[in-house]
Tab-separated table of C-alpha atoms and ligand atoms in Angstrom:
chain	number	residue	atom	x	y	z
A	712	MET	CA	0.000	0.000	0.000
A	713	LYS	CA	2.738	2.413	-1.014
A	714	SER	CA	0.865	4.245	-3.720
A	715	SER	CA	-0.726	7.612	-3.146
A	716	PHE	CA	-1.749	9.475	-6.268
A	717	ALA	CA	-3.180	12.611	-4.725
A	718	PHE	CA	-2.910	14.423	-8.072
A	719	LEU	CA	-5.809	12.314	-9.360
A	720	GLY	CA	-7.920	13.300	-6.359
A	721	LEU	CA	-7.631	9.846	-4.825
A	722	PRO	CA	-7.530	9.440	-1.053
A	723	ALA	CA	-4.362	7.626	0.096
A	724	ASN	CA	-4.697	3.883	-0.422
A	725	VAL	CA	-4.945	1.931	2.857
A	726	SER	CA	-5.646	-1.561	1.540
A	727	ALA	CA	-3.285	-4.374	0.626
A	728	GLN	CA	-4.928	-4.704	-2.838
A	729	GLY	CA	-5.289	-1.025	-3.743
A	730	ASP	CA	-1.895	-0.550	-5.438
A	731	GLY	CA	-2.950	-2.471	-8.537
A	732	VAL	CA	-6.087	-0.348	-8.926
A	733	ASP	CA	-4.044	2.844	-8.524
A	734	HIS	CA	-1.427	1.761	-11.063
A	735	LEU	CA	-4.146	0.982	-13.586
A	736	LEU	CA	-5.820	4.372	-13.013
A	737	VAL	CA	-2.527	6.216	-13.454
A	738	ALA	CA	-1.633	4.236	-16.590
A	739	VAL	CA	-5.060	4.872	-18.170
A	740	HIS	CA	-4.859	8.582	-17.328
A	741	GLY	CA	-1.321	8.662	-18.785
A	742	LEU	CA	-2.532	7.152	-22.061
A	743	MET	CA	-5.512	9.536	-22.180
A	744	PHE	CA	-3.170	12.496	-21.638
A	745	LEU	CA	-0.923	11.243	-24.448
A	746	LEU	CA	-3.909	10.929	-26.815
A	747	PHE	CA	-5.212	14.358	-25.799
A	748	ALA	CA	-1.828	15.999	-26.390
A	749	GLY	CA	-1.315	14.088	-29.677
A	750	TRP	CA	-4.710	15.015	-31.092
A	751	LEU	CA	-4.281	18.648	-30.011
A	752	CYS	CA	-0.910	18.894	-31.812
A	753	TYR	CA	-2.382	17.280	-34.931
A	754	PHE	CA	-5.385	19.642	-34.822
A	755	LEU	CA	-3.132	22.725	-34.596
A	756	TYR	CA	-0.907	21.399	-37.399
A	757	VAL	CA	-3.935	20.852	-39.666
A	758	ILE	CA	-5.271	24.374	-39.015
A	759	VAL	CA	-1.962	25.919	-40.073
A	760	ARG	CA	-0.933	23.510	-42.833
A	761	TYR	CA	-4.267	23.238	-44.625
A	762	ASN	CA	-5.681	26.728	-44.332
A	763	LYS	CA	-7.328	28.396	-47.322
A	764	ALA	CA	-4.417	30.731	-48.086
A	765	ARG	CA	-2.048	27.795	-48.576
A	766	ASN	CA	-4.573	25.603	-50.346
A	767	PRO	CA	-6.799	27.708	-52.551
A	768	LYS	CA	-7.893	24.600	-54.477
A	769	ALA	CA	-9.398	21.486	-52.898
A	770	ASP	CA	-7.304	18.305	-53.120
A	771	TYR	CA	-9.448	15.252	-53.908
A	772	THR	CA	-6.678	12.692	-53.406
A	773	GLY	CA	-6.345	13.194	-49.660
A	774	VAL	CA	-3.708	11.627	-47.410
A	775	THR	CA	-1.469	9.031	-49.019
A	776	SER	CA	0.940	8.276	-46.151
A	777	HIS	CA	0.268	5.460	-43.626
A	778	ALA	CA	1.437	7.446	-40.580
A	779	SER	CA	-2.059	7.555	-39.026
A	780	THR	CA	-2.474	3.785	-39.404
A	781	TYR	CA	0.817	3.216	-37.564
A	782	ALA	CA	-0.198	5.675	-34.824
A	783	GLU	CA	-3.520	3.875	-34.366
A	784	GLY	CA	-1.713	0.538	-34.269
A	785	ILE	CA	0.584	1.794	-31.497
A	786	VAL	CA	-2.393	3.090	-29.446
A	787	ALA	CA	-4.174	-0.263	-29.864
A	788	LEU	CA	-1.002	-2.068	-28.716
A	789	ILE	CA	-0.735	0.128	-25.588
A	790	GLU	CA	-4.424	-0.486	-24.826
A	791	ALA	CA	-3.957	-4.241	-25.216
A	792	GLY	CA	-0.942	-3.991	-22.884
A	793	LEU	CA	-3.034	-2.213	-20.234
A	794	LEU	CA	-5.806	-4.786	-20.535
A	795	ILE	CA	-3.609	-7.893	-20.522
A	796	GLY	CA	-0.795	-6.572	-18.317
A	797	LEU	CA	-2.774	-4.699	-15.649
A	798	ALA	CA	-6.561	-4.956	-15.784
A	799	ILE	CA	-7.040	-8.715	-16.243
A	800	PRO	CA	-4.475	-9.699	-13.535
A	801	ILE	CA	-6.195	-7.315	-11.054
A	802	TRP	CA	-9.572	-8.815	-11.929
A	803	ALA	CA	-8.178	-12.345	-11.530
A	804	ARG	CA	-6.681	-11.535	-8.127
A	805	THR	CA	-9.824	-9.775	-6.897
A	806	VAL	CA	-12.508	-12.089	-8.191
A	807	GLU	CA	-10.835	-15.499	-8.598
A	808	HIS	CA	-8.551	-15.512	-5.549
A	809	PHE	CA	-10.901	-15.027	-2.657
A	810	PRO	CA	-9.370	-15.454	0.812
A	811	GLY	CA	-10.669	-18.365	2.877
A	812	GLU	CA	-13.499	-17.546	5.284
A	813	LYS	CA	-11.523	-19.138	8.156
A	814	GLU	CA	-8.646	-16.634	7.768
A	815	SER	CA	-10.987	-13.686	7.265
A	816	THR	CA	-13.358	-11.422	9.111
A	817	VAL	CA	-16.750	-12.201	7.595
A	818	ILE	CA	-19.546	-9.659	7.811
A	819	ARG	CA	-22.814	-9.046	5.984
A	820	VAL	CA	-23.438	-5.530	4.803
A	821	VAL	CA	-27.103	-4.699	4.329
A	822	ALA	CA	-28.019	-1.441	2.624
A	823	GLN	CA	-31.329	0.303	3.090
A	824	GLN	CA	-32.704	3.754	2.294
A	825	PHE	CA	-30.674	5.575	3.630
A	826	GLN	CA	-28.363	3.702	5.926
A	827	TRP	CA	-25.568	1.112	5.931
A	828	ASN	CA	-25.953	-1.828	8.327
A	829	ALA	CA	-23.306	-4.419	9.176
A	830	TRP	CA	-24.408	-7.761	10.540
A	831	TYR	CA	-21.746	-9.557	12.579
A	832	PRO	CA	-21.809	-13.266	13.535
A	833	GLY	CA	-20.506	-12.391	17.031
A	834	THR	CA	-18.022	-14.294	19.185
A	835	ASN	CA	-18.997	-17.790	17.996
A	836	GLY	CA	-18.718	-16.798	14.345
A	837	VAL	CA	-22.016	-18.318	13.178
A	838	PHE	CA	-24.613	-16.197	11.430
A	839	VAL	CA	-28.157	-16.507	12.747
A	840	ASN	CA	-30.610	-18.070	10.295
A	841	ALA	CA	-32.529	-15.542	8.297
A	842	ASP	CA	-35.374	-16.025	5.870
A	843	PRO	CA	-37.740	-13.679	4.045
A	844	LYS	CA	-40.672	-15.445	5.772
A	845	PHE	CA	-39.596	-13.892	9.108
A	846	VAL	CA	-39.465	-10.356	7.714
A	847	ALA	CA	-41.750	-7.980	9.602
A	848	GLY	CA	-41.820	-4.313	10.550
A	849	ASP	CA	-39.793	-5.042	13.690
A	850	ASN	CA	-37.579	-7.624	11.921
A	851	PRO	CA	-36.455	-6.109	8.593
A	852	PHE	CA	-33.575	-8.598	8.173
A	853	GLY	CA	-35.826	-11.641	8.659
A	854	PHE	CA	-33.883	-13.169	11.574
A	855	ASP	CA	-35.089	-16.473	12.989
A	856	LYS	CA	-35.388	-15.422	16.625
A	857	SER	CA	-35.662	-19.033	17.815
A	858	ASP	CA	-32.135	-19.750	16.459
A	859	PRO	CA	-29.677	-20.043	19.406
A	860	ASN	CA	-27.203	-17.834	17.486
A	861	TYR	CA	-29.677	-14.956	17.482
A	862	LYS	CA	-28.462	-13.574	20.831
A	863	ASN	CA	-24.798	-13.843	19.831
A	864	ASN	CA	-25.229	-11.971	16.533
A	865	PHE	CA	-25.439	-8.223	16.355
A	866	VAL	CA	-26.078	-5.484	13.791
A	867	VAL	CA	-24.461	-2.068	13.799
A	868	ALA	CA	-25.700	0.911	11.829
A	869	LYS	CA	-23.378	3.333	10.006
A	870	ASP	CA	-20.196	2.711	12.004
A	871	PHE	CA	-18.499	-0.574	11.103
A	872	VAL	CA	-15.446	-1.978	12.858
A	873	VAL	CA	-12.896	-4.390	11.301
A	874	PRO	CA	-9.433	-5.558	12.350
A	875	VAL	CA	-6.243	-4.458	10.566
A	876	GLY	CA	-4.006	-6.778	8.500
A	877	LYS	CA	-6.586	-9.506	7.949
A	878	PRO	CA	-8.848	-9.996	4.911
A	879	VAL	CA	-12.423	-8.812	5.320
A	880	ILE	CA	-15.122	-10.617	3.352
A	881	ALA	CA	-18.266	-8.505	3.178
A	882	TYR	CA	-21.413	-9.992	1.677
A	883	ILE	CA	-23.249	-7.035	0.201
A	884	SER	CA	-27.039	-6.996	-0.070
A	885	SER	CA	-29.934	-4.557	0.052
A	886	LEU	CA	-33.328	-4.391	1.724
A	887	ASP	CA	-34.947	-2.109	-0.845
A	888	VAL	CA	-33.383	-0.552	-3.953
A	889	ILE	CA	-29.970	-0.823	-5.609
A	890	HIS	CA	-27.234	0.856	-3.558
A	891	SER	CA	-23.466	0.647	-3.927
A	892	PHE	CA	-21.030	0.056	-1.088
A	893	ALA	CA	-17.973	2.245	-1.683
A	894	CYS	CA	-14.993	2.675	0.621
A	895	ARG	CA	-12.549	4.586	-1.553
A	896	PRO	CA	-9.479	4.630	0.751
A	897	LEU	CA	-9.676	0.803	0.591
A	898	ARG	CA	-10.383	0.828	-3.168
A	899	ALA	CA	-13.418	-1.371	-2.427
A	900	MET	CA	-16.735	-0.993	-4.209
A	901	GLN	CA	-19.664	-3.294	-4.914
A	902	ASP	CA	-23.298	-2.732	-5.875
A	903	ALA	CA	-25.891	-3.825	-3.302
A	904	ILE	CA	-28.713	-5.535	-5.166
A	905	PRO	CA	-32.004	-6.649	-3.569
A	906	GLY	CA	-32.292	-10.447	-3.554
A	907	MET	CA	-28.549	-11.012	-4.019
A	908	ARG	CA	-25.720	-11.459	-1.543
A	909	ILE	CA	-22.530	-10.503	-3.382
A	910	PRO	CA	-19.152	-11.094	-1.709
A	911	LEU	CA	-16.416	-8.446	-1.754
A	912	HIS	CA	-13.012	-8.703	-0.113
A	913	PHE	CA	-10.320	-6.259	0.960
A	914	THR	CA	-7.495	-6.227	3.481
A	915	PRO	CA	-7.199	-3.038	5.555
A	916	ALA	CA	-3.509	-2.255	6.015
A	917	LYS	CA	-3.673	0.796	8.266
A	918	ILE	CA	-5.511	1.594	11.496
A	919	GLY	CA	-7.845	4.563	11.059
A	920	ILE	CA	-11.356	5.730	10.303
A	921	TYR	CA	-12.437	5.717	6.651
A	922	GLN	CA	-15.583	6.946	4.971
A	923	ILE	CA	-18.144	4.637	3.389
A	924	ASN	CA	-20.400	6.115	0.720
A	925	CYS	CA	-23.328	4.967	-1.324
A	926	ALA	CA	-22.151	5.180	-4.936
A	927	GLN	CA	-25.524	4.577	-6.574
A	928	LEU	CA	-28.211	7.247	-6.698
A	929	CYS	CA	-30.793	5.503	-4.490
A	930	GLY	CA	-33.389	8.135	-3.582
A	931	ALA	CA	-33.946	11.624	-2.246
A	932	ALA	CA	-31.621	11.276	0.747
A	933	HIS	CA	-28.921	9.314	-1.119
A	934	TYR	CA	-26.349	11.961	-0.183
A	935	THR	CA	-26.863	11.274	3.539
A	936	MET	CA	-26.044	7.568	3.138
A	937	ARG	CA	-22.638	7.765	4.725
A	938	GLY	CA	-20.922	5.422	7.124
A	939	THR	CA	-17.511	4.882	8.633
A	940	LEU	CA	-15.203	1.918	8.530
A	941	LYS	CA	-13.132	1.915	11.681
A	942	VAL	CA	-9.983	-0.194	11.282
A	943	VAL	CA	-8.608	-1.237	14.681
A	944	SER	CA	-5.988	-3.641	16.054
A	945	ALA	CA	-6.882	-7.342	16.298
A	946	GLY	CA	-7.060	-7.073	20.109
A	947	ASP	CA	-9.362	-4.055	20.053
A	948	TYR	CA	-11.579	-5.789	17.504
A	949	GLN	CA	-11.934	-8.907	19.668
A	950	LYS	CA	-12.803	-6.762	22.681
A	951	TRP	CA	-15.396	-4.845	20.660
A	952	VAL	CA	-17.033	-8.029	19.310
A	953	ALA	CA	-17.027	-9.628	22.765
A	954	GLY	CA	-18.670	-6.524	24.239
A	955	LYS	CA	-21.390	-6.489	21.568
A	956	SER	CA	-22.033	-10.248	21.727
A	957	SER	CA	-22.097	-10.513	25.509
A	958	ALA	CA	-24.644	-7.709	25.652
A	959	GLY	CA	-26.898	-10.446	24.247
A	960	ALA	CA	-29.364	-7.925	22.882
A	961	GLY	CA	-29.694	-10.058	19.752
A	962	ALA	CA	-29.209	-9.366	16.082
A	963	GLY	CA	-32.455	-7.425	15.767
A	964	ALA	CA	-31.760	-5.026	18.650
A	965	GLY	CA	-32.638	-1.506	17.667
A	966	TYR	CA	-35.281	-2.663	15.167
A	967	GLU	CA	-37.710	-4.281	17.619
B	2361	LIG	CU1	-27.873	4.162	-1.291
């Protein structure tokens, strides 16, 4: 997590995977700058070289050299290089190489208008059963309250806590419309789609408090849909989870 490309308006990267994303962004911006500068030079050259004073009569033959074909070939080669050399390996690492659940902190992120919720399995690490048939006004997540894990689970709104230096697997879902979980300092983003539970993983590399946004226009108060991801030491995280679990208020506390 060495990269920090503030000149692109990016917050400093604090995830173990973010460097690849940053390098790709910088390379794509570099190529776009090159194309912009190249086209601008060509445009200025054409204005001067082919003005009316120099060319009083139209030329119907047009360009005979192959310079533009070569230039296009070079641009296509650079683009192929970016795709094969940077983009596809990042995709493969992010999507194909998921960390094991045993070595990770597993949480379920549930979006709703206009709030982020994180559902934690608590100290025993087992998620309480949930099913749409249990959904009610006082049980929006559909928890099975007769499940013995119900008391050990807990849900926090807005302010999530995860430990540093360990992969986090977040299953992203939504209670209502399409939202998008975005934590830019961690270069992590995933749409939250009703009826789907989509896994996302990232490894926080630095203790701190980072902003979570909703990156999908989801209604009138979309702009208020902020949260924080608090990255703490492993010890502090265990203490926090133990405190929440032992309170025994149950996963649905706050909604009942
Ligand atoms: Cu939203």
